[in-house]
Amino acid sequence: MRSLLTSTLLISIATGAVVPKDPGHGQGQNKKLNVQVGPRPYFLVEDMDEGPLKKKLQSCSEGPFKVSNFSISHRGAPLQFPEHTRESYSAARREGAGIIECDVAFTKDKKLVCRHAQCDLHTTTDILARPNLAAKCTTPFTPARNGTPAQAKCCTSDITLAEFKTLCGKMDGYNANGTTVAEYMAGTPPYRTDLYATCGTVMAHDEYLKLVDGWGLKFTPELKTPEVEMPFDGYTQEQYAQDLVNAYKKAGIKPERVFLQSFLPADIFYWIKNEPAFGQQAVYLDERVDTPEGYANATASIPDLAKKGVRILAPAFFALTKLDSNRNIVPSEYAIAAKKAGIKLIGWSFERSGFLKTGGGYYYDYVKEVINNDGDMYTVLHALAQQVGVMGMFSDWPATVTYYASCFGL
């Protein structure tokens, strides 16, 4: 491979070839992209119960498959690649995701990086295998002993950006029974794989920005709730929220290409008030729905959120559907209230439930009675797209959603 690359470079130099320049902010970079969905969507379709939806999806088997904003990359493509790494983002792009996510945390020197949580380095990177950095962790590794599970807690705020960039991304997971660092790190769930987890390239937020911009895609950065007391060494929550917006303004990215996210209402309201061009499509990630009481309160609060300028809500997708008296999947009270208030909806996160043979767990909670095989994923997605009318779906394997979106022209 190296010899071939060298030969190609020599030929280019000899013929005076010129490398094309980026036409500016990534526009047009996906026109020639050959979107590939791989075998998983076909596996899911074949696993579906017989009926019109299965026939429709089967009729789309040969594509064409296109980049779609309906297909939102959740942490890249972490079903098979280490999350929030260059390799994971590249896989998501190839699978047709039109919007790519970077969960944003900050380092000790207050630089923004892509991590799902501020304190997940012990499960998503190899930091524990690097003694000089492991020693800086908030909670150093303690092996399992006498029935007490192994423990560790390593945060982005424990290390500098330069130190963060030396880490390798790994598949998220840990073994609570580990008696050594190696055993603790070997905890990848059985429905994922370590095949591509050789050393994922971790990303600073600015690197993610440039990468996605070069592809001409849209951004959805999530401001992660800090796990350290704020202000952090003088760094306030407001400055944290502003720094995220400033990165896009500095890069000349148009606000309509950016879907800011946060679980904290205060962040959403801050952007609406102080950065309205970006705030008007900020996504309020609504975790209040996780309990019956919280679900009821969240549903009741939707009109008030609309009055305050919230235009997009994104709960876990179980909250957007329910079963009617005939066991048909229909829009939930929450989804109906959002539509009535003129608020758009996004669901999260497809391909995160593992095997669906026993109901699908958390993400299928309100329809679990009719979930009994992996193919039922498409039945639920169809209800979310056609009945609820979600504007997009986060997925750990964007190809699954891209296949559906291309088939239905979304």
mmCIF file of N, CA and C in Angstrom, residues 155-234:
data_model
loop_
_atom_site.group_PDB
_atom_site.id
_atom_site.type_symbol
_atom_site.label_atom_id
_atom_site.label_comp_id
_atom_site.label_asym_id
_atom_site.label_seq_id
_atom_site.Cartn_x
_atom_site.Cartn_y
_atom_site.Cartn_z
ATOM 1 N N CYS A 155 -12.027 11.876 34.053
ATOM 2 C CA CYS A 155 -12.774 12.966 33.425
ATOM 3 C C CYS A 155 -11.902 13.755 32.451
ATOM 4 N N THR A 156 -12.542 14.334 31.472
ATOM 5 C CA THR A 156 -11.803 15.205 30.546
ATOM 6 C C THR A 156 -11.177 16.365 31.306
ATOM 7 N N SER A 157 -11.844 16.792 32.375
ATOM 8 C CA SER A 157 -11.334 17.914 33.171
ATOM 9 C C SER A 157 -10.165 17.512 34.065
ATOM 10 N N ASP A 158 -9.805 16.233 34.058
ATOM 11 C CA ASP A 158 -8.625 15.781 34.806
ATOM 12 C C ASP A 158 -7.330 16.018 34.032
ATOM 13 N N ILE A 159 -7.456 16.184 32.703
ATOM 14 C CA ILE A 159 -6.266 16.266 31.855
ATOM 15 C C ILE A 159 -6.395 17.416 30.860
ATOM 16 N N THR A 160 -5.275 17.793 30.257
ATOM 17 C CA THR A 160 -5.277 18.874 29.274
ATOM 18 C C THR A 160 -5.669 18.342 27.892
ATOM 19 N N LEU A 161 -5.927 19.254 26.987
ATOM 20 C CA LEU A 161 -6.251 18.862 25.616
ATOM 21 C C LEU A 161 -5.105 18.070 25.008
ATOM 22 N N ALA A 162 -3.868 18.516 25.217
ATOM 23 C CA ALA A 162 -2.711 17.808 24.661
ATOM 24 C C ALA A 162 -2.646 16.378 25.184
ATOM 25 N N GLU A 163 -2.942 16.195 26.464
ATOM 26 C CA GLU A 163 -2.938 14.848 27.039
ATOM 27 C C GLU A 163 -4.106 14.025 26.497
ATOM 28 N N PHE A 164 -5.258 14.647 26.361
ATOM 29 C CA PHE A 164 -6.427 13.962 25.805
ATOM 30 C C PHE A 164 -6.137 13.410 24.420
ATOM 31 N N LYS A 165 -5.439 14.185 23.616
ATOM 32 C CA LYS A 165 -5.170 13.789 22.223
ATOM 33 C C LYS A 165 -4.219 12.602 22.119
ATOM 34 N N THR A 166 -3.580 12.217 23.205
ATOM 35 C CA THR A 166 -2.698 11.038 23.166
ATOM 36 C C THR A 166 -3.470 9.741 23.391
ATOM 37 N N LEU A 167 -4.740 9.836 23.780
ATOM 38 C CA LEU A 167 -5.527 8.658 24.112
ATOM 39 C C LEU A 167 -6.019 7.932 22.863
ATOM 40 N N CYS A 168 -6.316 6.654 23.017
ATOM 41 C CA CYS A 168 -6.981 5.856 21.983
ATOM 42 C C CYS A 168 -8.432 5.649 22.397
ATOM 43 N N GLY A 169 -9.348 5.872 21.483
ATOM 44 C CA GLY A 169 -10.742 5.567 21.763
ATOM 45 C C GLY A 169 -10.974 4.066 21.704
ATOM 46 N N LYS A 170 -11.825 3.563 22.594
ATOM 47 C CA LYS A 170 -12.197 2.150 22.578
ATOM 48 C C LYS A 170 -13.723 2.054 22.638
ATOM 49 N N MET A 171 -14.246 0.864 22.426
ATOM 50 C CA MET A 171 -15.675 0.675 22.545
ATOM 51 C C MET A 171 -16.105 0.918 23.986
ATOM 52 N N ASP A 172 -17.196 1.648 24.150
ATOM 53 C CA ASP A 172 -17.669 1.993 25.481
ATOM 54 C C ASP A 172 -18.095 0.731 26.237
ATOM 55 N N GLY A 173 -17.551 0.558 27.421
ATOM 56 C CA GLY A 173 -17.910 -0.594 28.227
ATOM 57 C C GLY A 173 -16.851 -0.889 29.266
ATOM 58 N N TYR A 174 -17.242 -1.649 30.276
ATOM 59 C CA TYR A 174 -16.282 -2.048 31.311
ATOM 60 C C TYR A 174 -16.774 -3.339 31.966
ATOM 61 N N ASN A 175 -15.858 -4.018 32.609
ATOM 62 C CA ASN A 175 -16.155 -5.247 33.321
ATOM 63 C C ASN A 175 -16.031 -4.969 34.811
ATOM 64 N N ALA A 176 -17.178 -4.891 35.486
ATOM 65 C CA ALA A 176 -17.176 -4.547 36.907
ATOM 66 C C ALA A 176 -16.477 -5.593 37.761
ATOM 67 N N ASN A 177 -16.270 -6.783 37.215
ATOM 68 C CA ASN A 177 -15.592 -7.848 37.963
ATOM 69 C C ASN A 177 -14.095 -7.902 37.676
ATOM 70 N N GLY A 178 -13.598 -6.923 36.935
ATOM 71 C CA GLY A 178 -12.193 -6.921 36.569
ATOM 72 C C GLY A 178 -11.267 -6.777 37.761
ATOM 73 N N THR A 179 -10.261 -7.613 37.801
ATOM 74 C CA THR A 179 -9.270 -7.522 38.868
ATOM 75 C C THR A 179 -7.977 -6.880 38.379
ATOM 76 N N THR A 180 -7.909 -6.626 37.069
ATOM 77 C CA THR A 180 -6.792 -5.902 36.476
ATOM 78 C C THR A 180 -7.358 -4.848 35.542
ATOM 79 N N VAL A 181 -6.523 -3.901 35.160
ATOM 80 C CA VAL A 181 -6.962 -2.874 34.216
ATOM 81 C C VAL A 181 -7.418 -3.511 32.908
ATOM 82 N N ALA A 182 -6.668 -4.484 32.430
ATOM 83 C CA ALA A 182 -7.018 -5.142 31.167
ATOM 84 C C ALA A 182 -8.382 -5.809 31.256
ATOM 85 N N GLU A 183 -8.664 -6.479 32.356
ATOM 86 C CA GLU A 183 -9.967 -7.126 32.530
ATOM 87 C C GLU A 183 -11.076 -6.095 32.634
ATOM 88 N N TYR A 184 -10.830 -5.018 33.348
ATOM 89 C CA TYR A 184 -11.829 -3.960 33.509
ATOM 90 C C TYR A 184 -12.187 -3.324 32.165
ATOM 91 N N MET A 185 -11.204 -3.117 31.316
ATOM 92 C CA MET A 185 -11.435 -2.464 30.026
ATOM 93 C C MET A 185 -12.126 -3.376 29.024
ATOM 94 N N ALA A 186 -12.143 -4.673 29.276
ATOM 95 C CA ALA A 186 -12.723 -5.633 28.330
ATOM 96 C C ALA A 186 -14.200 -5.847 28.636
ATOM 97 N N GLY A 187 -15.014 -4.822 28.375
ATOM 98 C CA GLY A 187 -16.433 -4.914 28.719
ATOM 99 C C GLY A 187 -17.369 -4.543 27.589
ATOM 100 N N THR A 188 -16.949 -4.737 26.350
ATOM 101 C CA THR A 188 -17.801 -4.393 25.213
ATOM 102 C C THR A 188 -19.066 -5.259 25.212
ATOM 103 N N PRO A 189 -20.258 -4.648 25.101
ATOM 104 C CA PRO A 189 -21.505 -5.426 25.067
ATOM 105 C C PRO A 189 -21.505 -6.436 23.924
ATOM 106 N N PRO A 190 -22.197 -7.562 24.074
ATOM 107 C CA PRO A 190 -22.162 -8.626 23.066
ATOM 108 C C PRO A 190 -22.767 -8.259 21.718
ATOM 109 N N TYR A 191 -23.617 -7.229 21.658
ATOM 110 C CA TYR A 191 -24.207 -6.842 20.380
ATOM 111 C C TYR A 191 -23.352 -5.822 19.623
ATOM 112 N N ARG A 192 -22.183 -5.481 20.181
ATOM 113 C CA ARG A 192 -21.233 -4.617 19.489
ATOM 114 C C ARG A 192 -20.001 -5.443 19.134
ATOM 115 N N THR A 193 -18.930 -4.774 18.734
ATOM 116 C CA THR A 193 -17.734 -5.502 18.319
ATOM 117 C C THR A 193 -16.489 -4.690 18.621
ATOM 118 N N ASP A 194 -15.381 -5.377 18.838
ATOM 119 C CA ASP A 194 -14.081 -4.719 19.004
ATOM 120 C C ASP A 194 -13.249 -4.796 17.729
ATOM 121 N N LEU A 195 -13.864 -5.264 16.659
ATOM 122 C CA LEU A 195 -13.123 -5.493 15.421
ATOM 123 C C LEU A 195 -12.433 -4.237 14.910
ATOM 124 N N TYR A 196 -13.064 -3.073 15.090
ATOM 125 C CA TYR A 196 -12.503 -1.823 14.570
ATOM 126 C C TYR A 196 -11.984 -0.908 15.682
ATOM 127 N N ALA A 197 -11.808 -1.468 16.862
ATOM 128 C CA ALA A 197 -11.399 -0.663 18.009
ATOM 129 C C ALA A 197 -9.911 -0.800 18.286
ATOM 130 N N THR A 198 -9.104 -0.672 17.245
ATOM 131 C CA THR A 198 -7.665 -0.838 17.403
ATOM 132 C C THR A 198 -7.028 0.360 18.103
ATOM 133 N N CYS A 199 -7.417 1.547 17.749
ATOM 134 C CA CYS A 199 -6.989 2.777 18.440
ATOM 135 C C CYS A 199 -7.739 3.926 17.806
ATOM 136 N N GLY A 200 -8.966 4.156 18.278
ATOM 137 C CA GLY A 200 -9.783 5.216 17.709
ATOM 138 C C GLY A 200 -9.164 6.583 17.930
ATOM 139 N N THR A 201 -9.238 7.439 16.922
ATOM 140 C CA THR A 201 -8.654 8.780 16.984
ATOM 141 C C THR A 201 -9.608 9.732 17.689
ATOM 142 N N VAL A 202 -9.304 10.080 18.938
ATOM 143 C CA VAL A 202 -10.176 10.984 19.690
ATOM 144 C C VAL A 202 -10.106 12.379 19.085
ATOM 145 N N MET A 203 -11.190 13.141 19.267
ATOM 146 C CA MET A 203 -11.338 14.399 18.549
ATOM 147 C C MET A 203 -11.570 15.583 19.480
ATOM 148 N N ALA A 204 -10.826 16.653 19.250
ATOM 149 C CA ALA A 204 -11.188 17.944 19.817
ATOM 150 C C ALA A 204 -12.401 18.454 19.049
ATOM 151 N N HIS A 205 -13.195 19.305 19.663
ATOM 152 C CA HIS A 205 -14.382 19.816 18.982
ATOM 153 C C HIS A 205 -14.026 20.561 17.703
ATOM 154 N N ASP A 206 -12.949 21.337 17.727
ATOM 155 C CA ASP A 206 -12.538 22.075 16.526
ATOM 156 C C ASP A 206 -12.177 21.124 15.379
ATOM 157 N N GLU A 207 -11.609 19.971 15.719
ATOM 158 C CA GLU A 207 -11.279 18.979 14.692
ATOM 159 C C GLU A 207 -12.547 18.379 14.095
ATOM 160 N N TYR A 208 -13.508 18.080 14.955
ATOM 161 C CA TYR A 208 -14.820 17.594 14.494
ATOM 162 C C TYR A 208 -15.476 18.616 13.580
ATOM 163 N N LEU A 209 -15.420 19.876 13.987
ATOM 164 C CA LEU A 209 -16.036 20.948 13.205
ATOM 165 C C LEU A 209 -15.456 21.000 11.794
ATOM 166 N N LYS A 210 -14.143 20.980 11.716
ATOM 167 C CA LYS A 210 -13.485 21.044 10.407
ATOM 168 C C LYS A 210 -13.784 19.809 9.569
ATOM 169 N N LEU A 211 -13.833 18.652 10.210
ATOM 170 C CA LEU A 211 -14.102 17.406 9.502
ATOM 171 C C LEU A 211 -15.502 17.419 8.894
ATOM 172 N N VAL A 212 -16.499 17.711 9.694
ATOM 173 C CA VAL A 212 -17.887 17.699 9.232
ATOM 174 C C VAL A 212 -18.140 18.827 8.233
ATOM 175 N N ASP A 213 -17.523 19.969 8.462
ATOM 176 C CA ASP A 213 -17.649 21.085 7.520
ATOM 177 C C ASP A 213 -17.084 20.699 6.159
ATOM 178 N N GLY A 214 -15.952 20.003 6.167
ATOM 179 C CA GLY A 214 -15.351 19.565 4.915
ATOM 180 C C GLY A 214 -16.218 18.592 4.146
ATOM 181 N N TRP A 215 -17.087 17.890 4.853
ATOM 182 C CA TRP A 215 -18.015 16.960 4.198
ATOM 183 C C TRP A 215 -19.293 17.651 3.740
ATOM 184 N N GLY A 216 -19.481 18.909 4.150
ATOM 185 C CA GLY A 216 -20.689 19.624 3.759
ATOM 186 C C GLY A 216 -21.923 19.174 4.506
ATOM 187 N N LEU A 217 -21.740 18.570 5.674
ATOM 188 C CA LEU A 217 -22.865 18.068 6.452
ATOM 189 C C LEU A 217 -23.252 19.061 7.549
ATOM 190 N N LYS A 218 -24.292 18.719 8.307
ATOM 191 C CA LYS A 218 -24.743 19.571 9.389
ATOM 192 C C LYS A 218 -24.224 19.046 10.729
ATOM 193 N N PHE A 219 -24.266 19.920 11.728
ATOM 194 C CA PHE A 219 -23.676 19.648 13.036
ATOM 195 C C PHE A 219 -24.766 19.568 14.104
ATOM 196 N N THR A 220 -24.580 18.697 15.075
ATOM 197 C CA THR A 220 -25.415 18.741 16.269
ATOM 198 C C THR A 220 -24.540 18.497 17.497
ATOM 199 N N PRO A 221 -23.912 19.565 17.988
ATOM 200 C CA PRO A 221 -23.076 19.452 19.186
ATOM 201 C C PRO A 221 -23.932 19.525 20.450
ATOM 202 N N GLU A 222 -23.703 18.601 21.362
ATOM 203 C CA GLU A 222 -24.444 18.602 22.620
ATOM 204 C C GLU A 222 -23.553 19.090 23.756
ATOM 205 N N LEU A 223 -23.971 20.129 24.425
ATOM 206 C CA LEU A 223 -23.236 20.639 25.579
ATOM 207 C C LEU A 223 -23.523 19.716 26.764
ATOM 208 N N LYS A 224 -22.546 18.893 27.112
ATOM 209 C CA LYS A 224 -22.760 17.903 28.155
ATOM 210 C C LYS A 224 -22.827 18.565 29.534
ATOM 211 N N THR A 225 -23.731 18.069 30.333
ATOM 212 C CA THR A 225 -23.866 18.578 31.689
ATOM 213 C C THR A 225 -22.579 18.299 32.470
ATOM 214 N N PRO A 226 -21.946 19.316 33.031
ATOM 215 C CA PRO A 226 -20.686 19.100 33.750
ATOM 216 C C PRO A 226 -20.861 18.156 34.937
ATOM 217 N N GLU A 227 -19.849 17.353 35.194
ATOM 218 C CA GLU A 227 -19.840 16.466 36.357
ATOM 219 C C GLU A 227 -18.897 16.993 37.432
ATOM 220 N N VAL A 228 -18.425 18.203 37.228
ATOM 221 C CA VAL A 228 -17.640 18.884 38.249
ATOM 222 C C VAL A 228 -18.414 20.126 38.660
ATOM 223 N N GLU A 229 -18.104 20.627 39.832
ATOM 224 C CA GLU A 229 -18.796 21.820 40.319
ATOM 225 C C GLU A 229 -18.461 23.011 39.424
ATOM 226 N N MET A 230 -19.492 23.745 39.054
ATOM 227 C CA MET A 230 -19.297 24.950 38.250
ATOM 228 C C MET A 230 -19.521 26.174 39.123
ATOM 229 N N PRO A 231 -18.785 27.269 38.932
ATOM 230 C CA PRO A 231 -17.708 27.425 37.944
ATOM 231 C C PRO A 231 -16.531 26.494 38.236
ATOM 232 N N PHE A 232 -15.886 26.056 37.153
ATOM 233 C CA PHE A 232 -14.715 25.198 37.239
ATOM 234 C C PHE A 232 -13.483 26.060 37.012
ATOM 235 N N ASP A 233 -12.731 26.298 38.073
ATOM 236 C CA ASP A 233 -11.540 27.150 37.974
ATOM 237 C C ASP A 233 -11.895 28.461 37.273
ATOM 238 N N GLY A 234 -13.040 29.029 37.657
ATOM 239 C CA GLY A 234 -13.491 30.296 37.087
ATOM 240 C C GLY A 234 -14.296 30.163 35.806
#
